[in-house]
Amino acid sequence: MCGIFGIVNDGTSQAAQTVLDGLKKLEYRGYDSWGIAIIPKSGGRIRIEKHVGKIGSAKTTLPDSTIAIGHTRWATHGGVTDINAHPHLDCSGQIAVIHNGIVENYQDLKEELKREKHTFHSETDTEVIAHAIEEELKTGRSINHAVFSVFNTLVGSNAIGVLDLHAGSIVICRNGSPLAIGIGSNSYYLGSDVTAFLKFTRRVYFLADGEAAVLTVNGVKLYDISSQAEKKLVTHTVDWKVEDVQKGGYPHFLLKEIIEQTATIKKTARLNETELKQIAKKIADGGRVVLCGCGTAFYCALAAKYYFSLAGIEAQAYGAYEFLPFAKFADKKTLFIAISQSGETADTLIAAKAAKKNGAHLIAVVNARASTLERLSDTIIAVGAGPEIAVVSTKAFTAQLATLYLLSRAVGGKYKEAQKAMTNLGAVLEKWLTPKNRTAILNLAKKLIDYEDMYLIGKHLNFPAAMEFALKIKETSYIHAEAFASGELKHGVITLIQKGTPCFALFANDETRQEVLSSATELKARGATIIGISPFAAPEFNYHIQTPELGDLTIFGNIIVGQLLGYYLGIGRGTDPDKPRNLAKSVTVK
Ligand code: M6R
């Protein structure tokens, strides 16, 4: 859940500044605190700067250097303090360590190292790595081999970067947490993802689990950690552009990514035809569909379950964190569809591994590339929404849902028809997202800004849509928003309604319309303020945001209203819409 970045041979001699800029691109991975370590160009000890809080417009006072590592933290072990921020030093100050992951056996390692008289300054699991390497170096091993041996003893999913003063190198190792290398012209980079160094190079290598690399002024060498043998490094060029990771004139990535959806939905409809048809055939031949994900990806799974049902296929949907009790039912007939923007979500990986172990065919519906999930999967369906930088997921969600809609239709041989519907959806949404319609949502946000509780109702497809809508409001504005199936209201939760309580009712123009309208009337009778999100107006609504009439695809517009409303409410309440409190973009811990 943290971001790590480093550079060797910085041509500007401003390695600390380069790392600071790179960390700003990785801040979505964690923003409790940040830190940088350098070897000064003028010689002397490793110098470190660490601070609590977001990087924002921070500057660094570190001296000139050509080699540096940096870290942006989402705290797991130890509170949010300067001391707990990475990098962490060994006792001698020879090595500095940055780390993304959790060392599950750190307490045992710490006790052993304390017995060897190592002094610890932080409460983190990371600091044990620095001291363990120092201890290993006492045996006369080279820094590379000391790092590899220590890394082999760590239990858990981890990625580390170790800056060594004497060798002037950075050693990196991966097991379960992402790490990429960038090869520039005479400069070499490491990062939790490529966005950190995309500005310098698109020539990359994604480390696999069990691999390490050593970055020096002479280049990058790749190793197998267990055998410590050198491996051939074969790089490839990523097709992401620098503009993809910039705000492009928008005040926030979140707004940019919401608006981009009209294009990304159309793009995703042109991708993966072969893979989708292959999976559709497996479903038609009796494959059992199990959809799984966390957070927004889980709501995507729930919505997709309705699409599969509309196509005549029974599918199951699980929050990945609740899948294990049901993993025993997975078998060779199971098509386990793991939905994930990052492909690094720990719970989703655990569920996917459990299903695969029982023989399931694993299908990754992912956005980010070269992830752990992608490596595990039998079929990769990359939805191609491009880098999603805002922590709050928007365009990855709609691209994933569009892809699963295509899959559901492909089973009945309606792929081309569905592809046309998706292209049309993108075009209709583009026409609808006018400044006038966005202003209507902004004006609604102004009316709702002081409320602390909101409720949402929806039925069938609009039930998961309401859940996703509510999550966008919660994440971006910190307002309590809770979605109910409209059928559930009378069974208890209607007690929550008081005079003026804002209640959103999400509709499609289908057979559920009348029932949801009746529920809205019942809410109104108890004093609720009804906000209709629908293609049609109704006398029950106190406020109405009109969304495009798109049949089964109407939920796309309805959800985008939630994304924009959450954004405007967040702005109005002074939150940072790109980096909501307590969150990180990829949740790589259980
Ligand atoms: O990378 P993933 O799609 O696997 O992430 C899953 C969730 O952590 C993610 O969707 C989260 O709920 C977002 N904050 C939603 O906006």
XYZ file of C-alpha atoms and ligand atoms in Angstrom:
606
model
C 0.000 0.000 0.000
C 3.082 2.193 -0.050
C 4.921 3.689 -3.004
C 8.623 3.276 -3.565
C 10.845 5.038 -6.053
C 14.557 5.394 -6.711
C 17.092 6.621 -9.216
C 20.709 5.832 -9.980
C 22.874 8.211 -12.005
C 20.606 11.229 -11.996
C 21.972 13.462 -14.771
C 20.842 16.603 -12.956
C 22.637 15.659 -9.724
C 19.322 16.522 -8.065
C 18.398 12.932 -7.248
C 16.471 13.969 -4.126
C 14.325 16.360 -6.173
C 13.795 13.722 -8.879
C 12.670 11.237 -6.230
C 10.403 13.827 -4.620
C 8.733 14.437 -8.010
C 8.399 10.681 -8.576
C 6.869 10.166 -5.135
C 4.225 12.753 -5.986
C 3.127 10.439 -8.808
C 3.004 7.482 -6.397
C 1.265 9.299 -3.587
C -2.020 7.582 -4.445
C -0.454 4.430 -2.960
C -0.251 5.970 0.512
C 0.076 9.454 1.875
C 0.548 9.259 5.639
C 4.198 10.306 5.407
C 7.110 10.371 2.987
C 10.887 10.205 3.039
C 14.011 10.224 0.878
C 17.549 8.913 1.366
C 20.543 9.948 -0.744
C 24.270 9.431 -0.935
C 25.651 13.005 -1.151
C 27.737 13.776 -4.245
C 30.300 15.423 -1.984
C 30.715 12.166 -0.036
C 29.971 11.332 3.577
C 27.111 9.465 5.215
C 23.682 8.606 3.792
C 21.415 11.625 4.336
C 17.704 11.208 5.062
C 14.714 13.545 5.123
C 11.289 12.363 6.367
C 7.988 14.108 7.033
C 4.500 13.241 8.174
C 1.654 14.180 5.800
C 1.097 14.490 2.083
C 3.927 15.540 -0.196
C 1.802 18.268 -1.817
C 4.142 21.100 -2.704
C 6.938 19.899 -0.396
C 10.513 20.780 -1.227
C 13.626 18.925 -0.187
C 16.691 20.422 1.444
C 18.909 17.398 0.737
C 22.220 18.176 -0.993
C 23.342 17.321 -4.541
C 23.313 13.638 -5.329
C 23.056 11.237 -8.246
C 21.529 8.325 -6.318
C 18.439 8.303 -4.109
C 15.512 6.239 -2.881
C 12.156 7.470 -1.589
C 8.955 6.209 -0.054
C 5.389 7.355 0.454
C 3.710 5.498 3.307
C 0.342 4.011 4.209
C 0.964 3.058 7.817
C 0.570 -0.583 8.875
C 3.061 -1.161 11.721
C 3.636 1.880 13.899
C 1.809 5.202 13.972
C 2.074 8.056 11.507
C 5.255 9.746 12.763
C 8.454 11.106 11.234
C 10.410 8.294 12.906
C 8.197 5.573 11.440
C 8.400 7.099 7.947
C 10.765 5.293 5.554
C 13.672 5.033 4.665
C 15.084 3.209 7.685
C 18.786 2.896 8.492
C 20.830 0.111 10.064
C 22.923 0.912 13.167
C 26.012 1.834 11.143
C 24.179 4.119 8.729
C 25.601 2.204 5.767
C 22.275 1.095 4.327
C 18.838 2.645 3.973
C 15.715 0.577 3.297
C 12.362 1.358 1.721
C 9.607 -1.221 1.807
C 6.115 -1.940 0.536
C 4.364 -4.847 2.221
C 4.267 -6.494 5.614
C 7.017 -8.565 7.207
C 4.774 -11.003 9.036
C 7.626 -12.508 11.098
C 9.178 -9.153 12.037
C 8.695 -9.627 15.779
C 10.798 -12.811 15.796
C 13.478 -11.199 13.623
C 13.490 -8.113 15.839
C 13.988 -10.145 19.006
C 16.930 -11.994 17.428
C 18.500 -8.734 16.244
C 18.027 -7.111 19.638
C 19.942 -10.028 21.157
C 22.742 -9.133 18.711
C 22.653 -5.584 20.196
C 20.951 -3.800 17.301
C 19.211 -0.598 18.343
C 15.779 0.100 16.904
C 14.352 3.587 16.532
C 10.964 2.983 14.912
C 7.971 0.720 15.547
C 7.967 -0.510 11.948
C 8.466 -3.978 10.541
C 10.694 -2.395 7.867
C 13.497 -1.419 10.222
C 14.256 -5.094 10.945
C 15.243 -5.508 7.286
C 17.973 -2.861 7.595
C 19.411 -4.420 10.751
C 19.138 -7.971 9.408
C 21.138 -6.952 6.316
C 23.735 -5.271 8.554
C 24.012 -8.511 10.529
C 24.381 -10.550 7.343
C 27.121 -8.229 6.056
C 29.169 -9.146 9.134
C 29.605 -12.624 7.609
C 31.631 -11.025 4.804
C 28.954 -11.414 2.125
C 28.529 -8.789 -0.611
C 25.625 -6.390 -0.225
C 23.725 -8.138 -3.031
C 23.956 -11.517 -1.403
C 23.253 -10.137 2.065
C 20.051 -8.532 0.765
C 18.982 -11.673 -1.099
C 19.548 -13.878 1.969
C 17.631 -11.571 4.270
C 14.798 -11.221 1.767
C 14.493 -15.011 1.675
C 13.798 -15.000 5.427
C 10.933 -12.491 5.222
C 7.435 -13.939 5.515
C 4.655 -12.046 3.710
C 4.207 -10.037 0.530
C 7.066 -7.597 0.220
C 9.002 -5.340 -2.137
C 12.141 -3.641 -0.867
C 14.775 -1.199 -2.055
C 18.154 -1.056 -0.302
C 20.553 1.847 -0.805
C 24.139 0.901 0.005
C 26.652 3.629 0.795
C 29.784 1.611 0.039
C 28.676 0.020 -3.230
C 26.790 3.124 -4.404
C 24.014 0.809 -5.554
C 20.349 0.058 -4.980
C 19.279 -3.573 -4.563
C 15.593 -4.308 -5.035
C 13.648 -7.526 -4.380
C 10.068 -8.552 -5.026
C 7.744 -11.125 -3.546
C 4.060 -10.298 -3.898
C 4.293 -6.486 -3.972
C 4.800 -4.758 -7.318
C 8.152 -3.421 -8.540
C 9.146 -2.055 -11.931
C 12.516 -0.991 -13.331
C 12.906 1.825 -15.878
C 15.903 1.959 -18.203
C 16.654 5.527 -19.279
C 19.586 6.870 -21.239
C 22.299 6.406 -18.647
C 19.850 6.675 -15.715
C 18.067 3.779 -14.039
C 14.858 3.849 -12.054
C 12.828 1.677 -9.732
C 9.202 2.239 -8.825
C 6.115 0.591 -7.390
C 4.674 1.402 -10.779
C 5.835 3.000 -13.981
C 3.951 6.281 -13.466
C 6.804 7.447 -11.232
C 9.369 7.373 -14.031
C 7.240 7.539 -17.181
C 8.491 11.084 -17.710
C 12.040 9.716 -18.196
C 11.566 6.386 -19.937
C 8.980 3.963 -21.286
C 11.496 1.090 -21.433
C 10.569 -1.070 -18.481
C 10.858 -4.415 -16.812
C 8.311 -5.655 -14.254
C 9.944 -7.875 -11.660
C 8.328 -11.262 -11.055
C 8.028 -12.755 -7.579
C 11.383 -14.147 -6.494
C 13.361 -11.734 -8.656
C 15.828 -9.052 -7.596
C 17.726 -6.355 -9.461
C 20.806 -4.310 -8.721
C 20.951 -0.753 -10.049
C 24.377 0.894 -10.371
C 25.881 3.610 -12.593
C 26.825 0.812 -14.996
C 23.266 -0.380 -15.532
C 20.810 -2.913 -14.146
C 21.392 -6.595 -13.436
C 18.556 -9.030 -12.809
C 18.801 -11.997 -10.403
C 16.846 -14.964 -9.175
C 16.713 -14.484 -5.402
C 16.736 -18.149 -4.385
C 19.637 -19.295 -6.558
C 21.286 -15.831 -6.569
C 22.031 -16.495 -10.262
C 21.984 -13.658 -12.796
C 19.136 -13.684 -15.324
C 18.716 -12.089 -18.738
C 16.896 -8.764 -18.490
C 14.440 -8.363 -21.377
C 12.699 -4.994 -21.286
C 9.614 -3.861 -23.139
C 8.113 -0.505 -24.002
C 4.893 0.554 -22.290
C 2.335 2.395 -24.391
C 1.258 4.843 -21.663
C 1.897 8.488 -22.421
C 3.113 11.165 -20.014
C -0.222 13.013 -20.518
C -2.029 9.934 -19.136
C -0.514 10.591 -15.737
C -1.050 14.356 -15.768
C -4.159 16.312 -14.858
C -4.460 17.761 -18.364
C -5.948 21.072 -17.256
C -8.396 19.551 -14.764
C -8.124 20.615 -11.106
C -8.096 16.979 -9.967
C -7.397 13.547 -11.437
C -10.782 12.417 -10.175
C -12.664 14.909 -12.352
C -10.416 14.144 -15.334
C -11.044 10.416 -14.958
C -14.822 10.864 -14.552
C -14.967 12.865 -17.772
C -12.645 10.470 -19.604
C -15.137 7.626 -19.179
C -17.042 8.530 -22.316
C -13.878 7.690 -24.262
C -12.681 4.762 -22.146
C -16.019 2.946 -22.430
C -15.836 3.227 -26.230
C -12.215 2.072 -26.154
C -12.875 -0.935 -23.968
C -15.623 -2.061 -26.341
C -12.959 -2.515 -29.040
C -10.673 -4.685 -26.881
C -10.473 -8.361 -25.920
C -12.878 -9.754 -28.539
C -10.953 -13.037 -28.858
C -10.620 -13.593 -25.101
C -14.247 -12.667 -24.426
C -15.515 -15.040 -27.105
C -13.312 -17.845 -25.742
C -14.659 -17.355 -22.218
C -18.207 -17.030 -23.565
C -17.787 -20.426 -25.205
C -16.633 -21.945 -21.909
C -19.739 -20.490 -20.228
C -21.981 -21.784 -23.001
C -20.350 -25.204 -22.540
C -21.422 -25.287 -18.903
C -18.749 -23.202 -17.131
C -19.931 -21.779 -13.806
C -19.382 -18.020 -13.457
C -18.032 -16.712 -10.141
C -17.347 -12.977 -9.976
C -15.152 -11.567 -7.247
C -13.573 -8.263 -6.178
C -13.320 -5.727 -3.373
C -14.918 -2.299 -2.937
C -15.904 -0.849 -6.276
C -14.763 -4.025 -8.015
C -17.220 -5.985 -5.843
C -20.062 -3.661 -6.862
C -18.976 -4.253 -10.447
C -19.258 -7.994 -9.777
C -22.758 -7.507 -8.323
C -23.935 -5.445 -11.295
C -22.398 -7.943 -13.732
C -24.333 -10.731 -11.988
C -27.557 -9.016 -13.119
C -26.202 -8.692 -16.675
C -25.401 -12.407 -16.731
C -28.891 -13.157 -15.441
C -30.437 -10.996 -18.180
C -28.431 -13.089 -20.637
C -29.814 -16.285 -19.082
C -26.720 -17.249 -17.073
C -26.636 -17.785 -13.356
C -23.528 -16.143 -11.880
C -22.368 -15.733 -8.302
C -20.716 -12.611 -6.907
C -18.504 -12.440 -3.809
C -16.615 -9.775 -1.934
C -13.141 -11.329 -2.178
C -12.646 -10.967 1.603
C -15.619 -13.334 2.142
C -14.828 -15.890 -0.540
C -12.713 -18.424 1.359
C -15.599 -20.330 3.049
C -16.972 -20.923 -0.470
C -13.655 -21.664 -2.213
C -14.258 -25.392 -1.675
C -17.057 -25.247 -4.253
C -14.680 -24.055 -6.965
C -13.691 -26.775 -9.419
C -12.666 -27.358 -13.025
C -16.041 -26.090 -14.220
C -15.596 -22.783 -12.393
C -14.739 -19.662 -14.364
C -13.452 -17.423 -11.584
C -13.567 -13.813 -12.750
C -11.363 -11.665 -10.503
C -12.131 -7.991 -11.026
C -9.471 -5.507 -9.979
C -8.208 -2.137 -11.121
C -4.744 -2.680 -9.713
C -4.452 -6.457 -9.855
C -2.661 -6.164 -6.523
C -5.524 -6.249 -3.987
C -4.485 -8.777 -1.341
C -7.964 -10.197 -0.649
C -8.698 -10.602 -4.353
C -5.378 -12.394 -4.871
C -6.072 -14.719 -1.951
C -9.532 -15.577 -3.305
C -8.168 -16.064 -6.835
C -5.400 -18.364 -5.612
C -7.882 -20.422 -3.580
C -10.212 -20.857 -6.565
C -7.317 -21.714 -8.869
C -5.957 -24.259 -6.425
C -9.266 -26.099 -6.685
C -9.017 -26.212 -10.455
C -10.926 -23.064 -11.472
C -10.022 -21.256 -14.681
C -8.847 -17.834 -13.481
C -9.839 -14.791 -15.506
C -8.447 -11.373 -14.574
C -10.530 -8.347 -15.518
C -7.892 -5.745 -14.761
C -6.886 -2.228 -15.673
C -3.254 -1.808 -14.515
C -0.857 -4.058 -16.437
C 1.740 -6.631 -15.390
C 0.146 -7.055 -11.967
C 0.333 -10.068 -9.669
C -3.243 -11.018 -10.602
C -2.361 -10.892 -14.283
C 0.578 -13.245 -13.709
C -1.634 -15.702 -11.830
C -4.424 -15.760 -14.385
C -5.213 -18.166 -17.183
C -6.977 -15.497 -19.225
C -6.228 -11.781 -19.026
C -8.887 -9.278 -19.965
C -7.222 -5.878 -19.751
C -9.901 -3.209 -19.924
C -7.577 -0.454 -21.159
C -8.919 2.535 -19.205
C -5.345 3.852 -18.856
C -3.680 4.909 -15.609
C -6.263 5.627 -12.910
C -4.503 7.969 -10.514
C -7.328 9.137 -8.235
C -7.718 6.766 -5.303
C -11.471 6.728 -5.925
C -12.140 4.375 -8.806
C -14.311 5.616 -11.676
C -13.160 4.907 -15.224
C -11.710 1.498 -14.334
C -15.113 0.529 -12.881
C -17.119 1.524 -15.968
C -14.574 -0.130 -18.287
C -14.778 -3.350 -16.241
C -18.560 -3.299 -16.155
C -18.708 -2.600 -19.896
C -16.374 -5.561 -20.492
C -18.465 -7.902 -18.357
C -21.616 -6.719 -20.151
C -19.923 -7.656 -23.447
C -19.015 -11.060 -22.010
C -22.563 -11.741 -20.813
C -23.923 -10.907 -24.247
C -21.233 -12.863 -26.058
C -22.538 -16.073 -24.481
C -25.753 -15.822 -26.482
C -23.859 -14.857 -29.659
C -24.756 -11.174 -29.264
C -21.211 -9.839 -28.995
C -21.389 -7.481 -32.000
C -24.737 -6.090 -30.902
C -23.351 -5.467 -27.403
C -20.236 -3.844 -28.830
C -22.453 -1.415 -30.767
C -24.472 -0.727 -27.617
C -21.252 0.092 -25.750
C -20.004 2.420 -28.453
C -23.392 4.109 -28.422
C -23.261 4.319 -24.618
C -19.947 6.209 -24.793
C -21.379 8.597 -27.396
C -24.622 9.221 -25.484
C -22.759 9.828 -22.213
C -20.446 12.254 -24.002
C -23.430 14.299 -25.233
C -25.063 14.165 -21.800
C -22.017 15.250 -19.758
C -22.478 18.863 -20.840
C -21.428 21.790 -18.633
C -25.171 22.420 -18.072
C -25.794 18.916 -16.717
C -22.627 19.014 -14.625
C -23.770 22.328 -13.161
C -27.098 20.749 -12.216
C -25.168 18.145 -10.182
C -22.973 20.862 -8.672
C -26.105 22.797 -7.631
C -27.517 19.651 -6.043
C -24.243 19.218 -4.128
C -24.614 22.762 -2.775
C -28.072 21.870 -1.427
C -26.830 18.660 0.235
C -23.492 19.825 1.549
C -24.417 20.102 5.217
C -26.112 16.738 5.604
C -24.221 13.988 7.418
C -26.453 11.050 6.401
C -27.957 10.122 3.067
C -29.744 7.013 1.868
C -30.165 5.492 -1.535
C -32.609 2.998 -2.974
C -32.537 0.993 -6.170
C -33.859 -2.263 -7.488
C -32.261 -4.951 -9.631
C -29.398 -3.384 -11.635
C -29.935 -0.117 -9.812
C -29.275 -1.779 -6.442
C -25.532 -2.374 -7.042
C -25.558 0.964 -8.872
C -26.862 2.611 -5.680
C -24.137 0.851 -3.659
C -21.419 2.177 -5.957
C -23.054 5.652 -5.938
C -23.022 5.575 -2.108
C -19.372 4.503 -2.001
C -18.387 7.446 -4.199
C -20.141 9.859 -1.815
C -18.562 8.271 1.273
C -15.047 8.127 -0.153
C -14.952 11.585 -1.614
C -16.973 13.687 0.805
C -16.899 11.564 4.033
C -20.709 11.856 4.243
C -22.438 8.713 5.464
C -24.328 7.372 2.445
C -26.015 3.997 2.604
C -27.727 2.096 -0.171
C -30.639 -0.292 0.278
C -32.513 -2.507 -2.093
C -35.818 -0.669 -2.284
C -37.528 -3.924 -1.297
C -35.626 -3.900 2.003
C -36.939 -0.534 3.232
C -40.063 -1.704 5.008
C -38.171 -4.500 6.728
C -36.456 -2.152 9.141
C -34.320 0.580 7.666
C -37.164 3.010 7.026
C -36.802 3.883 10.729
C -33.757 5.944 9.755
C -35.811 8.457 7.805
C -36.558 11.809 9.425
C -37.830 15.129 8.158
C -35.558 16.329 5.374
C -33.313 13.201 5.192
C -31.906 13.144 1.634
C -32.875 9.926 -0.140
C -31.739 9.153 -3.661
C -33.892 6.878 -5.789
C -32.096 5.364 -8.780
C -34.210 4.177 -11.683
C -34.245 2.640 -15.095
C -37.308 2.939 -17.263
C -38.213 -0.720 -16.822
C -40.503 -3.036 -14.864
C -38.904 -1.938 -11.570
C -39.890 1.717 -12.051
C -43.277 1.572 -10.321
C -42.020 -0.347 -7.316
C -39.146 2.049 -6.698
C -41.513 5.003 -7.140
C -43.791 3.474 -4.497
C -40.813 3.122 -2.138
C -39.888 6.755 -2.815
C -43.461 7.780 -1.975
C -43.256 5.883 1.309
C -39.980 7.624 2.142
C -41.486 10.985 1.239
C -44.467 10.320 3.473
C -41.983 10.014 6.378
C -40.419 13.379 5.581
C -37.562 12.376 3.261
C -36.346 14.681 0.518
C -36.412 12.579 -2.642
C -33.749 13.015 -5.289
C -34.611 11.113 -8.432
C -31.725 9.863 -10.581
C -33.471 8.657 -13.682
C -34.224 9.191 -17.362
C -37.745 10.417 -16.467
C -39.249 13.006 -14.118
C -41.848 12.111 -11.481
C -44.019 14.113 -9.050
C -42.416 12.212 -6.128
C -39.068 13.923 -6.737
C -38.057 17.026 -4.787
C -34.986 17.222 -6.999
C -34.219 15.406 -10.202
C -31.042 14.671 -12.142
C -31.987 13.394 -15.543
C -29.809 10.623 -16.927
C -29.870 9.189 -20.455
C -32.448 6.552 -21.338
C -30.289 3.551 -22.138
C -32.294 0.480 -21.183
C -30.135 -1.975 -19.209
C -27.205 0.404 -19.539
C -28.981 3.290 -17.767
C -27.002 2.481 -14.613
C -23.832 3.846 -16.223
C -25.279 7.378 -16.285
C -26.835 6.941 -12.839
C -23.477 5.941 -11.356
C -21.653 8.815 -13.049
C -24.043 11.184 -11.240
C -22.787 9.630 -7.961
C -19.169 10.064 -9.036
C -19.682 13.748 -9.886
C -21.853 14.447 -6.864
C -19.238 12.856 -4.571
C -16.575 14.979 -6.248
C -18.508 18.251 -5.838
C -19.508 17.435 -2.256
C -15.877 16.649 -1.452
C -14.663 19.921 -2.930
C -17.366 21.807 -1.033
C -16.378 20.150 2.232
C -12.683 20.792 1.727
C -11.509 17.207 1.211
C -8.819 16.151 -1.229
C -10.845 14.273 -3.865
C -7.748 12.565 -5.289
C -6.494 11.328 -1.932
C -9.280 10.715 0.579
C -8.213 10.295 4.180
C -7.120 6.848 5.435
C -7.214 5.257 1.967
C -4.650 3.990 -0.519
C -5.163 3.064 -4.138
C -4.032 -0.524 -3.939
C -4.863 -2.402 -0.782
C -2.013 -4.889 -0.774
C -2.536 -6.052 2.807
C -5.264 -8.322 4.213
O -7.469 -2.356 -7.345
P -8.798 -2.966 -7.000
O -9.831 -2.722 -8.033
O -8.685 -4.426 -6.693
O -9.260 -2.248 -5.687
C -10.408 -2.661 -4.998
C -10.865 -1.629 -4.014
O -9.879 -1.400 -3.053
C -11.225 -0.310 -4.697
O -12.221 -0.477 -5.652
C -11.691 0.712 -3.655
O -12.936 0.334 -3.140
C -11.741 2.106 -4.257
N -11.334 3.043 -3.254
C -13.078 2.465 -4.802
O -13.187 3.772 -5.217
